[in-house]
Amino acid sequence: MSTSFHITGAISSFFFLLSLVGLYSQIQKMKDIEASGKELRSSAVLSLNQFTVAFLAYFGFFIYGGSLRPINHYLMWPRLGAILLVLIILWKIYNDRRDFTSCISFFTLVGVFIFGVSFLTLSPSVEPVGRASSQLLIIVVSVLLAQGYAHQIWRIRLAGSTGAISWQMHLLTLLKDLSMLAFALTMPWSDGWPLYLLAAVSGVTKVIILWHFGWAERSDLAKKRRRIFEKSRRV
């Protein structure tokens, strides 16, 4: 591997670790809301759809990095931390909402994670199967990610508020996406195209979500929808 590969890989890993701080800030914000005793629910406005798809994105690159030969440690190990943090967020969403959908999402993804780790650990010929299946998963996840973030944007616009959403998480994830694009430039196209695809989809939607934090603060339409949303919650 070239020097530029390792340099950009290290930079990408650094920004990915920063994005883990963003995920942790989302967990902390949910805890703060729980401790405040306010009427706002700790999972208010959070999109279960978005976090489910985010898990699949991290999981896809975890399997992809582990199936490459040599193993791409820059892709694989940082995603493990993200997977665990997203599972915590999904657990807290389920614990707050106690509905069938959040229950199925959390426990299904725990099962998927256990299967993936077992596959990488026990399969003697993981590379061809793992590489092809993870690339297919990344394509599917890119489509679902665009849909998931669109759903999150729709929830913000419907409520006129960003609710329990952490802007730090989205900002740090955007920086991670930009560094991942730089990392992809040092890889052969056959290895790097999944990074281009997912980082581009994620980066564009993150910019739109971050813009909506300002929209929720300044827009008269947002204020009107916020009043309607708050009244509907009291009924």
mmCIF file of C-alpha atoms in Angstrom:
data_model
loop_
_atom_site.group_PDB
_atom_site.id
_atom_site.type_symbol
_atom_site.label_atom_id
_atom_site.label_comp_id
_atom_site.label_asym_id
_atom_site.label_seq_id
_atom_site.Cartn_x
_atom_site.Cartn_y
_atom_site.Cartn_z
ATOM 1 C CA MET A 1 0.000 0.000 0.000
ATOM 2 C CA SER A 2 1.224 3.516 -0.826
ATOM 3 C CA THR A 3 2.180 6.195 1.680
ATOM 4 C CA SER A 4 -0.753 8.346 0.538
ATOM 5 C CA PHE A 5 -3.095 5.425 1.261
ATOM 6 C CA HIS A 6 -1.908 5.209 4.864
ATOM 7 C CA ILE A 7 -1.896 8.995 5.362
ATOM 8 C CA THR A 8 -5.422 9.498 4.046
ATOM 9 C CA GLY A 9 -6.532 6.307 5.802
ATOM 10 C CA ALA A 10 -5.255 7.673 9.113
ATOM 11 C CA ILE A 11 -6.927 11.047 8.473
ATOM 12 C CA SER A 12 -10.170 9.314 7.520
ATOM 13 C CA SER A 13 -10.012 7.215 10.691
ATOM 14 C CA PHE A 14 -9.397 10.346 12.772
ATOM 15 C CA PHE A 15 -12.490 12.072 11.395
ATOM 16 C CA PHE A 16 -14.455 8.865 11.736
ATOM 17 C CA LEU A 17 -13.506 8.751 15.412
ATOM 18 C CA LEU A 18 -14.710 12.360 15.671
ATOM 19 C CA SER A 19 -18.024 11.233 14.185
ATOM 20 C CA LEU A 20 -18.222 8.730 17.046
ATOM 21 C CA VAL A 21 -18.120 11.719 19.377
ATOM 22 C CA GLY A 22 -21.110 13.001 17.414
ATOM 23 C CA LEU A 23 -22.977 9.733 17.944
ATOM 24 C CA TYR A 24 -22.124 9.893 21.634
ATOM 25 C CA SER A 25 -23.454 13.461 21.759
ATOM 26 C CA GLN A 26 -26.769 12.124 20.421
ATOM 27 C CA ILE A 27 -26.888 9.571 23.234
ATOM 28 C CA GLN A 28 -25.996 12.262 25.773
ATOM 29 C CA LYS A 29 -28.700 14.588 24.451
ATOM 30 C CA MET A 30 -31.270 11.833 24.899
ATOM 31 C CA LYS A 31 -30.044 11.268 28.461
ATOM 32 C CA ASP A 32 -30.219 15.001 29.211
ATOM 33 C CA ILE A 33 -33.833 15.148 28.007
ATOM 34 C CA GLU A 34 -34.702 12.130 30.157
ATOM 35 C CA ALA A 35 -33.142 13.782 33.210
ATOM 36 C CA SER A 36 -34.754 17.190 32.597
ATOM 37 C CA GLY A 37 -38.282 16.036 33.380
ATOM 38 C CA LYS A 38 -39.642 18.076 30.465
ATOM 39 C CA GLU A 39 -42.560 16.929 28.325
ATOM 40 C CA LEU A 40 -40.242 16.509 25.322
ATOM 41 C CA ARG A 41 -39.581 12.828 24.710
ATOM 42 C CA SER A 42 -35.966 11.708 24.508
ATOM 43 C CA SER A 43 -36.566 10.337 20.999
ATOM 44 C CA ALA A 44 -38.579 13.343 19.771
ATOM 45 C CA VAL A 45 -38.284 13.892 15.991
ATOM 46 C CA LEU A 46 -35.566 11.204 15.770
ATOM 47 C CA SER A 47 -36.047 8.989 12.733
ATOM 48 C CA LEU A 48 -35.869 5.274 13.531
ATOM 49 C CA ASN A 49 -35.595 4.801 9.770
ATOM 50 C CA GLN A 50 -32.441 6.929 9.585
ATOM 51 C CA PHE A 51 -30.607 5.209 12.430
ATOM 52 C CA THR A 52 -31.563 1.750 11.156
ATOM 53 C CA VAL A 53 -30.081 2.573 7.763
ATOM 54 C CA ALA A 54 -27.027 4.200 9.399
ATOM 55 C CA PHE A 55 -26.400 0.907 11.193
ATOM 56 C CA LEU A 56 -26.566 -0.976 7.882
ATOM 57 C CA ALA A 57 -24.114 1.494 6.315
ATOM 58 C CA TYR A 58 -21.581 1.033 9.113
ATOM 59 C CA PHE A 59 -22.156 -2.716 9.078
ATOM 60 C CA GLY A 60 -21.662 -2.895 5.297
ATOM 61 C CA PHE A 61 -18.244 -1.231 5.498
ATOM 62 C CA PHE A 62 -17.321 -3.311 8.558
ATOM 63 C CA ILE A 63 -17.879 -6.485 6.509
ATOM 64 C CA TYR A 64 -16.336 -4.925 3.370
ATOM 65 C CA GLY A 65 -13.151 -3.876 5.173
ATOM 66 C CA GLY A 66 -12.874 -7.289 6.803
ATOM 67 C CA SER A 67 -13.341 -9.158 3.517
ATOM 68 C CA LEU A 68 -10.647 -7.277 1.564
ATOM 69 C CA ARG A 69 -7.203 -8.860 1.301
ATOM 70 C CA PRO A 70 -5.240 -7.490 2.974
ATOM 71 C CA ILE A 71 -7.881 -6.441 5.507
ATOM 72 C CA ASN A 72 -8.555 -2.697 5.354
ATOM 73 C CA HIS A 73 -8.214 -1.834 9.038
ATOM 74 C CA TYR A 74 -9.020 1.838 8.347
ATOM 75 C CA LEU A 75 -12.480 0.808 7.138
ATOM 76 C CA MET A 76 -13.162 -2.055 9.499
ATOM 77 C CA TRP A 77 -12.365 -1.162 13.100
ATOM 78 C CA PRO A 78 -13.723 2.408 13.349
ATOM 79 C CA ARG A 79 -17.071 1.072 12.042
ATOM 80 C CA LEU A 80 -17.233 -1.370 14.934
ATOM 81 C CA GLY A 81 -17.401 1.538 17.383
ATOM 82 C CA ALA A 82 -20.092 3.233 15.287
ATOM 83 C CA ILE A 83 -22.157 0.038 15.138
ATOM 84 C CA LEU A 84 -22.158 -0.271 18.929
ATOM 85 C CA LEU A 85 -23.084 3.397 19.472
ATOM 86 C CA VAL A 86 -25.941 3.240 16.943
ATOM 87 C CA LEU A 87 -27.250 0.125 18.680
ATOM 88 C CA ILE A 88 -27.304 2.101 21.943
ATOM 89 C CA ILE A 89 -29.284 4.887 20.226
ATOM 90 C CA LEU A 90 -31.726 2.338 18.782
ATOM 91 C CA TRP A 91 -32.118 0.769 22.221
ATOM 92 C CA LYS A 92 -32.893 4.156 23.745
ATOM 93 C CA ILE A 93 -35.433 4.899 20.995
ATOM 94 C CA TYR A 94 -37.108 1.562 21.722
ATOM 95 C CA ASN A 95 -36.966 2.174 25.481
ATOM 96 C CA ASP A 96 -38.642 5.574 24.992
ATOM 97 C CA ARG A 97 -41.306 4.555 22.465
ATOM 98 C CA ARG A 98 -41.962 0.925 23.425
ATOM 99 C CA ASP A 99 -43.565 0.195 20.075
ATOM 100 C CA PHE A 100 -43.405 -2.838 17.791
ATOM 101 C CA THR A 101 -41.381 -1.152 15.038
ATOM 102 C CA SER A 102 -38.529 0.047 17.257
ATOM 103 C CA CYS A 103 -38.468 -3.348 19.010
ATOM 104 C CA ILE A 104 -38.162 -5.278 15.734
ATOM 105 C CA SER A 105 -35.520 -2.849 14.425
ATOM 106 C CA PHE A 106 -33.282 -3.115 17.488
ATOM 107 C CA PHE A 107 -33.373 -6.875 17.995
ATOM 108 C CA THR A 108 -33.109 -7.660 14.266
ATOM 109 C CA LEU A 109 -29.990 -5.510 13.914
ATOM 110 C CA VAL A 110 -28.412 -7.087 16.986
ATOM 111 C CA GLY A 111 -28.925 -10.446 15.254
ATOM 112 C CA VAL A 112 -27.451 -9.113 11.994
ATOM 113 C CA PHE A 113 -24.372 -7.854 13.849
ATOM 114 C CA ILE A 114 -23.812 -11.188 15.618
ATOM 115 C CA PHE A 115 -24.157 -13.020 12.287
ATOM 116 C CA GLY A 116 -21.677 -10.667 10.592
ATOM 117 C CA VAL A 117 -19.033 -11.073 13.288
ATOM 118 C CA SER A 118 -19.493 -14.858 13.185
ATOM 119 C CA PHE A 119 -19.178 -14.812 9.379
ATOM 120 C CA LEU A 120 -15.882 -12.903 9.450
ATOM 121 C CA THR A 121 -14.524 -15.041 12.270
ATOM 122 C CA LEU A 122 -15.549 -18.537 11.191
ATOM 123 C CA SER A 123 -15.713 -18.494 7.380
ATOM 124 C CA PRO A 124 -12.511 -19.885 5.768
ATOM 125 C CA SER A 125 -13.166 -18.184 2.400
ATOM 126 C CA VAL A 126 -14.639 -14.862 3.435
ATOM 127 C CA GLU A 127 -13.096 -12.668 0.706
ATOM 128 C CA PRO A 128 -15.143 -13.458 -2.456
ATOM 129 C CA VAL A 129 -18.469 -13.894 -0.672
ATOM 130 C CA GLY A 130 -17.930 -11.080 1.827
ATOM 131 C CA ARG A 131 -16.682 -8.633 -0.792
ATOM 132 C CA ALA A 132 -19.548 -9.228 -3.234
ATOM 133 C CA SER A 133 -22.259 -9.320 -0.579
ATOM 134 C CA SER A 134 -20.969 -6.222 1.218
ATOM 135 C CA GLN A 135 -20.727 -4.280 -2.074
ATOM 136 C CA LEU A 136 -24.325 -5.215 -2.842
ATOM 137 C CA LEU A 137 -25.303 -4.190 0.686
ATOM 138 C CA ILE A 138 -23.550 -0.818 0.257
ATOM 139 C CA ILE A 139 -25.507 -0.134 -2.967
ATOM 140 C CA VAL A 140 -28.784 -1.004 -1.249
ATOM 141 C CA VAL A 141 -27.805 0.994 1.837
ATOM 142 C CA SER A 142 -26.940 4.059 -0.274
ATOM 143 C CA VAL A 143 -30.483 4.068 -1.664
ATOM 144 C CA LEU A 144 -31.958 3.435 1.789
ATOM 145 C CA LEU A 145 -29.696 6.083 3.318
ATOM 146 C CA ALA A 146 -30.984 8.714 0.914
ATOM 147 C CA GLN A 147 -34.530 7.627 1.774
ATOM 148 C CA GLY A 148 -33.755 7.524 5.516
ATOM 149 C CA TYR A 149 -32.260 11.007 5.620
ATOM 150 C CA ALA A 150 -35.117 12.285 3.462
ATOM 151 C CA HIS A 151 -37.463 10.854 6.088
ATOM 152 C CA GLN A 152 -35.519 12.670 8.823
ATOM 153 C CA ILE A 153 -35.741 15.937 6.874
ATOM 154 C CA TRP A 154 -39.490 15.378 6.390
ATOM 155 C CA ARG A 155 -39.938 14.887 10.156
ATOM 156 C CA ILE A 156 -38.054 18.133 10.852
ATOM 157 C CA ARG A 157 -40.176 20.079 8.387
ATOM 158 C CA LEU A 158 -43.398 18.499 9.653
ATOM 159 C CA ALA A 159 -42.619 19.367 13.292
ATOM 160 C CA GLY A 160 -40.953 22.715 12.524
ATOM 161 C CA SER A 161 -38.265 21.647 14.972
ATOM 162 C CA THR A 162 -35.085 19.588 15.184
ATOM 163 C CA GLY A 163 -36.299 18.168 18.511
ATOM 164 C CA ALA A 164 -33.808 15.753 20.076
ATOM 165 C CA ILE A 165 -31.532 15.700 17.012
ATOM 166 C CA SER A 166 -27.867 16.468 17.723
ATOM 167 C CA TRP A 167 -26.325 18.931 15.245
ATOM 168 C CA GLN A 168 -22.847 17.907 16.468
ATOM 169 C CA MET A 169 -23.499 14.365 15.291
ATOM 170 C CA HIS A 170 -24.459 15.511 11.792
ATOM 171 C CA LEU A 171 -21.576 18.009 11.501
ATOM 172 C CA LEU A 172 -18.952 15.479 12.562
ATOM 173 C CA THR A 173 -20.457 12.853 10.272
ATOM 174 C CA LEU A 174 -20.204 15.313 7.364
ATOM 175 C CA LEU A 175 -16.496 15.820 8.112
ATOM 176 C CA LYS A 176 -16.116 12.042 8.198
ATOM 177 C CA ASP A 177 -17.768 11.758 4.772
ATOM 178 C CA LEU A 178 -15.403 14.340 3.273
ATOM 179 C CA SER A 179 -12.344 12.551 4.669
ATOM 180 C CA MET A 180 -13.682 9.227 3.365
ATOM 181 C CA LEU A 181 -13.894 10.705 -0.146
ATOM 182 C CA ALA A 182 -10.240 11.748 0.126
ATOM 183 C CA PHE A 183 -9.327 8.232 1.294
ATOM 184 C CA ALA A 184 -11.188 6.697 -1.660
ATOM 185 C CA LEU A 185 -9.030 8.712 -4.068
ATOM 186 C CA THR A 186 -5.968 6.682 -2.989
ATOM 187 C CA MET A 187 -7.623 3.326 -3.659
ATOM 188 C CA PRO A 188 -8.121 1.454 -6.944
ATOM 189 C CA TRP A 189 -11.558 2.152 -8.429
ATOM 190 C CA SER A 190 -12.570 -1.492 -7.886
ATOM 191 C CA ASP A 191 -12.000 -1.069 -4.133
ATOM 192 C CA GLY A 192 -12.898 2.589 -3.703
ATOM 193 C CA TRP A 193 -16.198 3.038 -5.556
ATOM 194 C CA PRO A 194 -18.372 1.957 -2.587
ATOM 195 C CA LEU A 195 -16.782 4.757 -0.537
ATOM 196 C CA TYR A 196 -17.498 7.333 -3.255
ATOM 197 C CA LEU A 197 -21.123 6.253 -3.478
ATOM 198 C CA LEU A 198 -21.979 6.189 0.207
ATOM 199 C CA ALA A 199 -19.951 9.263 1.189
ATOM 200 C CA ALA A 200 -21.563 11.350 -1.565
ATOM 201 C CA VAL A 201 -25.105 10.329 -0.585
ATOM 202 C CA SER A 202 -24.446 10.824 3.120
ATOM 203 C CA GLY A 203 -22.580 14.120 2.677
ATOM 204 C CA VAL A 204 -25.257 15.799 0.557
ATOM 205 C CA THR A 205 -28.071 14.809 2.914
ATOM 206 C CA LYS A 206 -26.070 15.892 5.983
ATOM 207 C CA VAL A 207 -25.643 19.367 4.487
ATOM 208 C CA ILE A 208 -29.419 19.585 4.004
ATOM 209 C CA ILE A 209 -30.126 18.457 7.580
ATOM 210 C CA LEU A 210 -27.617 20.951 9.010
ATOM 211 C CA TRP A 211 -29.279 23.735 7.001
ATOM 212 C CA HIS A 212 -32.574 22.844 8.655
ATOM 213 C CA PHE A 213 -31.204 23.704 12.096
ATOM 214 C CA GLY A 214 -31.072 27.317 10.931
ATOM 215 C CA TRP A 215 -34.444 26.970 9.200
ATOM 216 C CA ALA A 216 -36.084 25.767 12.413
ATOM 217 C CA GLU A 217 -34.730 28.794 14.292
ATOM 218 C CA ARG A 218 -35.548 31.533 11.764
ATOM 219 C CA SER A 219 -38.446 30.415 9.573
ATOM 220 C CA ASP A 220 -41.957 31.686 10.293
ATOM 221 C CA LEU A 221 -43.292 28.494 8.706
ATOM 222 C CA ALA A 222 -41.232 26.433 11.156
ATOM 223 C CA LYS A 223 -42.640 28.413 14.106
ATOM 224 C CA LYS A 224 -46.199 27.867 12.846
ATOM 225 C CA ARG A 225 -45.678 24.145 12.374
ATOM 226 C CA ARG A 226 -43.999 23.909 15.780
ATOM 227 C CA ARG A 227 -47.103 25.355 17.468
ATOM 228 C CA ILE A 228 -49.365 22.942 15.571
ATOM 229 C CA PHE A 229 -47.099 20.000 16.428
ATOM 230 C CA GLU A 230 -46.994 20.899 20.131
ATOM 231 C CA LYS A 231 -50.797 21.266 20.263
ATOM 232 C CA SER A 232 -51.264 17.878 18.592
ATOM 233 C CA ARG A 233 -49.056 16.240 21.241
ATOM 234 C CA ARG A 234 -51.237 17.608 24.035
ATOM 235 C CA VAL A 235 -54.452 16.247 22.538
#
